[in-house]
Amino acid sequence: MLRWIASITSGRSGGSAMIRHVLVPTLLVLCASPAAAAPQPPVPAEAAESREETFFESIDVQVVNVEVYVTGRDGKRVTGLTRDDFELLEDGRPVELTNFFAVGGGTQDVPGAEPAAAVAGADQRLHLALVLDDLTLTPQSRNRLIQAVEADVLPHLRADDRALVAVVEGGTLRVTQGLTSDPEALRAALQTAALGAPQGLLRVAAKRELLSRIESIGLPMPGDPGAAMQVAIVQQVYEDLKSYAAERAIESRAGLGAVADFVASLSGLPGRKAVLYLGGGLSVRPGEALFQAWESKFGAAARTRGFEIHSSIFDGRRDDLTREVQDLADTANANRVTFYTAGTTEELAGVSAAASFSASWGSTLEALEKANLRASLDTLAGGTGGLSAVDLPNPGALFGRMREDFDVYYSLGYVPERRRDGKNRKLEVRVRGRQDLQVRSRAGRRDTTNQERMSGRTLAALVLDPGANPLELAVECTGETRDKDQFLVDVLVKFPLAKLVLLPKESFHEGRVTLYVGARDSRGRTSPIQAIVVPVRVPNDQLLTVLGQTAAYKTTLRLRDDAHTIAVAMRDELGNADAAVAVKHRPGQ
């Protein structure tokens, strides 16, 4: 009898669903097929002995691809360079290029490698995400950016490019138009996004209100009537500044987390990935300039006059998001995602209306606020090899340079010598003997584990595109039970055993399969991706029979009363093969 060795594990709750694994009564369900009906001859002893001596090693060769953009002093693209012109360093050490080709200016192939045209089709297809950050944009600036995208980005997409539209709303990122090559579908999604209510005006209003309070109150002299009350008001403004900074930091961290999850989902797509982020910038130190405005008016005066007001020079830097922004850039580099960032708000333009009525808010604090806001944009773009611009009179200039990046570039590939350790590695690209050229590429890379990669593949199936399914994976919802305001939904995962690599042992053949399961509801809430390790053992005398059958594994999801996408990805650990599928399900219907 074929046995599926597995253990029951408890699921984790969070996001949209809680996953509970349920083993069917026989542990493995074999779905009947014509190949299973005919009796099979026993396996000869000689064959069994031969299998006992079989050794199998699964090697997963990772090729790191680095896109490189080269310009001259005049800003024009430099084409015609060859592999020998480039030097690529990882952590300061030169690496051997195993793959090279140029796009938009001549091509040179490495001997023995695939032709560049074939590689370009398989590994260089562009996936572009147009992301609108409604957390930071004002209606006017958002509409101006959308118009620029419609005029300067959509008309220049190639027929084989794929793009999507997504909107950041608070702590979630919602894909409003999935991957498509249809510019009109993208245009319609952008127009729909323009009807929403961005929160940028609320953020500006909150800052102005705090500045107005700082301006409207004064610090009394010792002995003045009501001095204690006035000092208490000054102290309360300071406490409100702390609350403002903390709230902005929470909002920004949630937004960064949503974008990071989205970048992880992009990792499941093949080829080049780019994010065009349209927003007002997430301040890396929200509130720092406001704290300094308060300090300039009250801090020194309070100490001189002997008033005890609790304040600290560190409060303005307490909620520092620099590390989180850099982590997002590192995540993008690990998943071959390039950021292009366009910022346009009053603060980023350096002409905040707050300066028009506040004596405490001068050009120095205006510059500080602008620097903190644009730091996130510059870090994301500069660290991933992209471009950043702030409040351009014509955003089309940035979009034109971005389009040139897509059309004219070099791709350098190499196989890392170091074992995968999950550490960030610094990358540097040089053109030998050409100090007159400017070279731009991503600043680093990080090895991703198979679990990270497969989690990204599952997220991609949930949010974007399941991709190829070479293992012929199939998923269906077979039943459900209502549990108060939620549903326990049975999900059956099926796949033909003939698609797996089975390693011969003494008395059985063994395979190793890992399933990755997740769910996402209509509001974009996504469950944690759960990994389920499923070893497979097939007795030698049943091997030929079993290879004609289909295996099934049942798991149970706890879902809200809402429309869901359920995604399952599977990795054959011995065969280094994977697949993913996604199905739609609305509990209760």
mmCIF file of C-alpha atoms in Angstrom, residues 186-367:
data_model
loop_
_atom_site.group_PDB
_atom_site.id
_atom_site.type_symbol
_atom_site.label_atom_id
_atom_site.label_comp_id
_atom_site.label_asym_id
_atom_site.label_seq_id
_atom_site.Cartn_x
_atom_site.Cartn_y
_atom_site.Cartn_z
ATOM 1 C CA LEU A 186 -4.460 50.285 -17.789
ATOM 2 C CA ARG A 187 -5.836 53.701 -18.708
ATOM 3 C CA ALA A 188 -9.284 52.746 -17.430
ATOM 4 C CA ALA A 189 -7.798 51.533 -14.135
ATOM 5 C CA LEU A 190 -5.896 54.806 -13.695
ATOM 6 C CA GLN A 191 -9.056 56.802 -14.348
ATOM 7 C CA THR A 192 -10.900 54.743 -11.753
ATOM 8 C CA ALA A 193 -8.078 55.321 -9.268
ATOM 9 C CA ALA A 194 -8.408 59.071 -9.859
ATOM 10 C CA LEU A 195 -11.927 58.942 -8.400
ATOM 11 C CA GLY A 196 -10.707 57.883 -4.952
ATOM 12 C CA ALA A 197 -10.004 60.163 -2.004
ATOM 13 C CA PRO A 198 -6.266 60.304 -1.216
ATOM 14 C CA GLN A 199 -5.145 61.130 2.311
ATOM 15 C CA GLY A 200 -2.386 63.591 1.479
ATOM 16 C CA LEU A 201 -4.566 66.605 2.283
ATOM 17 C CA LEU A 202 -5.336 65.199 5.728
ATOM 18 C CA ARG A 203 -1.631 64.843 6.468
ATOM 19 C CA VAL A 204 -0.948 68.411 5.347
ATOM 20 C CA ALA A 205 -3.882 69.701 7.413
ATOM 21 C CA ALA A 206 -2.667 67.902 10.542
ATOM 22 C CA LYS A 207 0.776 69.474 10.216
ATOM 23 C CA ARG A 208 -0.666 72.929 9.651
ATOM 24 C CA GLU A 209 -2.888 72.568 12.708
ATOM 25 C CA LEU A 210 0.103 71.773 14.909
ATOM 26 C CA LEU A 211 2.107 74.682 13.501
ATOM 27 C CA SER A 212 -0.856 76.979 14.056
ATOM 28 C CA ARG A 213 -1.017 75.942 17.710
ATOM 29 C CA ILE A 214 2.708 76.560 18.131
ATOM 30 C CA GLU A 215 2.257 80.045 16.667
ATOM 31 C CA SER A 216 -0.865 80.923 18.651
ATOM 32 C CA ILE A 217 0.496 80.356 22.149
ATOM 33 C CA GLY A 218 3.351 81.951 24.000
ATOM 34 C CA LEU A 219 5.528 81.092 26.963
ATOM 35 C CA PRO A 220 4.766 83.262 30.028
ATOM 36 C CA MET A 221 7.257 84.896 32.321
ATOM 37 C CA PRO A 222 7.659 83.501 35.829
ATOM 38 C CA GLY A 223 4.991 84.926 38.121
ATOM 39 C CA ASP A 224 2.573 85.888 35.330
ATOM 40 C CA PRO A 225 -1.097 85.178 36.116
ATOM 41 C CA GLY A 226 -2.051 81.803 34.700
ATOM 42 C CA ALA A 227 1.578 80.879 34.009
ATOM 43 C CA ALA A 228 1.098 77.288 35.162
ATOM 44 C CA MET A 229 -1.857 76.837 32.820
ATOM 45 C CA GLN A 230 0.048 78.329 29.892
ATOM 46 C CA VAL A 231 3.047 76.080 30.527
ATOM 47 C CA ALA A 232 0.696 73.084 30.646
ATOM 48 C CA ILE A 233 -0.674 74.074 27.221
ATOM 49 C CA VAL A 234 2.856 74.281 25.806
ATOM 50 C CA GLN A 235 3.603 70.855 27.275
ATOM 51 C CA GLN A 236 0.397 69.454 25.757
ATOM 52 C CA VAL A 237 1.396 70.684 22.302
ATOM 53 C CA TYR A 238 4.656 68.789 22.720
ATOM 54 C CA GLU A 239 2.795 65.619 23.703
ATOM 55 C CA ASP A 240 0.536 66.044 20.675
ATOM 56 C CA LEU A 241 3.632 66.338 18.488
ATOM 57 C CA LYS A 242 4.808 62.997 19.845
ATOM 58 C CA SER A 243 1.428 61.452 19.045
ATOM 59 C CA TYR A 244 1.498 62.959 15.548
ATOM 60 C CA ALA A 245 4.973 61.555 14.841
ATOM 61 C CA ALA A 246 4.018 58.125 16.212
ATOM 62 C CA GLU A 247 0.830 57.983 14.130
ATOM 63 C CA ARG A 248 2.681 58.992 10.974
ATOM 64 C CA ALA A 249 5.327 56.359 11.670
ATOM 65 C CA ILE A 250 2.657 53.681 12.125
ATOM 66 C CA GLU A 251 0.984 54.706 8.857
ATOM 67 C CA SER A 252 4.296 54.766 7.022
ATOM 68 C CA ARG A 253 5.386 51.386 8.371
ATOM 69 C CA ALA A 254 2.066 49.899 7.313
ATOM 70 C CA GLY A 255 2.481 51.384 3.838
ATOM 71 C CA LEU A 256 6.054 50.120 3.569
ATOM 72 C CA GLY A 257 4.921 46.689 4.726
ATOM 73 C CA ALA A 258 2.202 46.579 2.085
ATOM 74 C CA VAL A 259 4.677 47.542 -0.639
ATOM 75 C CA ALA A 260 7.193 44.974 0.665
ATOM 76 C CA ASP A 261 4.573 42.211 0.461
ATOM 77 C CA PHE A 262 3.771 43.349 -3.059
ATOM 78 C CA VAL A 263 7.449 43.262 -4.038
ATOM 79 C CA ALA A 264 7.607 39.726 -2.644
ATOM 80 C CA SER A 265 4.706 38.775 -4.904
ATOM 81 C CA LEU A 266 6.573 40.222 -7.894
ATOM 82 C CA SER A 267 9.417 37.817 -7.131
ATOM 83 C CA GLY A 268 7.195 35.006 -8.362
ATOM 84 C CA LEU A 269 7.208 36.486 -11.867
ATOM 85 C CA PRO A 270 9.974 35.694 -14.360
ATOM 86 C CA GLY A 271 12.079 38.332 -16.075
ATOM 87 C CA ARG A 272 12.594 41.993 -15.223
ATOM 88 C CA LYS A 273 10.322 43.715 -12.730
ATOM 89 C CA ALA A 274 9.969 47.461 -12.258
ATOM 90 C CA VAL A 275 7.810 49.530 -9.911
ATOM 91 C CA LEU A 276 6.867 53.086 -10.866
ATOM 92 C CA TYR A 277 5.951 54.544 -7.473
ATOM 93 C CA LEU A 278 3.862 57.715 -7.625
ATOM 94 C CA GLY A 279 3.551 59.349 -4.221
ATOM 95 C CA GLY A 280 4.485 62.094 -1.845
ATOM 96 C CA GLY A 281 7.259 60.240 -0.115
ATOM 97 C CA LEU A 282 7.184 58.583 3.295
ATOM 98 C CA SER A 283 9.148 60.734 5.728
ATOM 99 C CA VAL A 284 11.993 58.755 7.273
ATOM 100 C CA ARG A 285 11.674 60.960 10.374
ATOM 101 C CA PRO A 286 8.053 62.053 10.602
ATOM 102 C CA GLY A 287 7.682 65.013 12.910
ATOM 103 C CA GLU A 288 11.387 65.890 13.204
ATOM 104 C CA ALA A 289 10.943 69.331 11.643
ATOM 105 C CA LEU A 290 7.888 70.013 13.828
ATOM 106 C CA PHE A 291 9.826 69.119 16.972
ATOM 107 C CA GLN A 292 12.521 71.571 15.949
ATOM 108 C CA ALA A 293 9.880 74.256 15.331
ATOM 109 C CA TRP A 294 8.576 73.701 18.865
ATOM 110 C CA GLU A 295 12.102 73.709 20.292
ATOM 111 C CA SER A 296 13.038 76.950 18.536
ATOM 112 C CA LYS A 297 10.112 78.753 20.168
ATOM 113 C CA PHE A 298 9.791 77.144 23.589
ATOM 114 C CA GLY A 299 12.789 74.972 24.424
ATOM 115 C CA ALA A 300 15.555 77.443 25.253
ATOM 116 C CA ALA A 301 13.096 80.001 26.665
ATOM 117 C CA ALA A 302 11.581 77.438 29.050
ATOM 118 C CA ARG A 303 14.992 76.455 30.379
ATOM 119 C CA THR A 304 16.045 80.094 30.776
ATOM 120 C CA ARG A 305 12.865 80.995 32.659
ATOM 121 C CA GLY A 306 13.049 77.963 34.903
ATOM 122 C CA PHE A 307 9.927 76.180 33.654
ATOM 123 C CA GLU A 308 9.971 72.398 33.874
ATOM 124 C CA ILE A 309 8.851 71.127 30.482
ATOM 125 C CA HIS A 310 9.599 67.516 29.608
ATOM 126 C CA SER A 311 11.195 67.346 26.167
ATOM 127 C CA SER A 312 14.083 65.542 24.509
ATOM 128 C CA ILE A 313 16.237 66.276 21.500
ATOM 129 C CA PHE A 314 15.868 62.590 20.591
ATOM 130 C CA ASP A 315 12.070 62.664 20.206
ATOM 131 C CA GLY A 316 12.341 64.018 16.666
ATOM 132 C CA ARG A 317 14.408 60.991 15.675
ATOM 133 C CA ARG A 318 12.668 58.372 17.767
ATOM 134 C CA ASP A 319 10.467 57.123 14.921
ATOM 135 C CA ASP A 320 13.229 56.756 12.337
ATOM 136 C CA LEU A 321 12.161 54.708 9.303
ATOM 137 C CA THR A 322 15.505 54.720 7.502
ATOM 138 C CA ARG A 323 16.110 51.041 8.263
ATOM 139 C CA GLU A 324 12.653 50.004 7.049
ATOM 140 C CA VAL A 325 13.101 51.880 3.769
ATOM 141 C CA GLN A 326 16.519 50.286 3.244
ATOM 142 C CA ASP A 327 15.043 46.868 4.031
ATOM 143 C CA LEU A 328 12.481 47.431 1.277
ATOM 144 C CA ALA A 329 15.268 48.314 -1.161
ATOM 145 C CA ASP A 330 17.149 45.156 -0.118
ATOM 146 C CA THR A 331 13.994 43.088 -0.625
ATOM 147 C CA ALA A 332 13.597 44.584 -4.094
ATOM 148 C CA ASN A 333 17.211 43.757 -4.954
ATOM 149 C CA ALA A 334 16.763 40.195 -3.728
ATOM 150 C CA ASN A 335 13.831 39.814 -6.116
ATOM 151 C CA ARG A 336 15.232 41.694 -9.134
ATOM 152 C CA VAL A 337 12.816 44.599 -8.772
ATOM 153 C CA THR A 338 13.830 48.133 -9.780
ATOM 154 C CA PHE A 339 12.091 51.192 -8.322
ATOM 155 C CA TYR A 340 11.377 54.386 -10.233
ATOM 156 C CA THR A 341 9.949 57.040 -7.915
ATOM 157 C CA ALA A 342 8.133 60.266 -8.739
ATOM 158 C CA GLY A 343 7.206 62.566 -5.853
ATOM 159 C CA THR A 344 4.981 65.591 -6.053
ATOM 160 C CA THR A 345 3.474 67.291 -2.984
ATOM 161 C CA GLU A 346 3.641 70.683 -1.333
ATOM 162 C CA GLU A 347 6.289 69.481 1.122
ATOM 163 C CA LEU A 348 8.458 67.873 -1.534
ATOM 164 C CA ALA A 349 8.259 70.966 -3.702
ATOM 165 C CA GLY A 350 9.644 73.016 -0.829
ATOM 166 C CA VAL A 351 6.774 75.511 -0.964
ATOM 167 C CA SER A 352 4.629 74.270 1.894
ATOM 168 C CA ALA A 353 1.759 76.590 2.705
ATOM 169 C CA ALA A 354 2.700 76.191 6.354
ATOM 170 C CA ALA A 355 5.652 78.514 5.812
ATOM 171 C CA SER A 356 3.356 81.354 4.798
ATOM 172 C CA PHE A 357 1.902 81.848 8.265
ATOM 173 C CA SER A 358 4.425 80.379 10.700
ATOM 174 C CA ALA A 359 7.385 82.340 12.000
ATOM 175 C CA SER A 360 8.674 79.082 13.521
ATOM 176 C CA TRP A 361 8.790 77.340 10.143
ATOM 177 C CA GLY A 362 11.555 78.876 8.076
ATOM 178 C CA SER A 363 13.577 77.761 5.090
ATOM 179 C CA THR A 364 15.849 75.559 7.221
ATOM 180 C CA LEU A 365 12.993 73.468 8.581
ATOM 181 C CA GLU A 366 11.360 73.466 5.163
ATOM 182 C CA ALA A 367 14.539 71.957 3.713
#
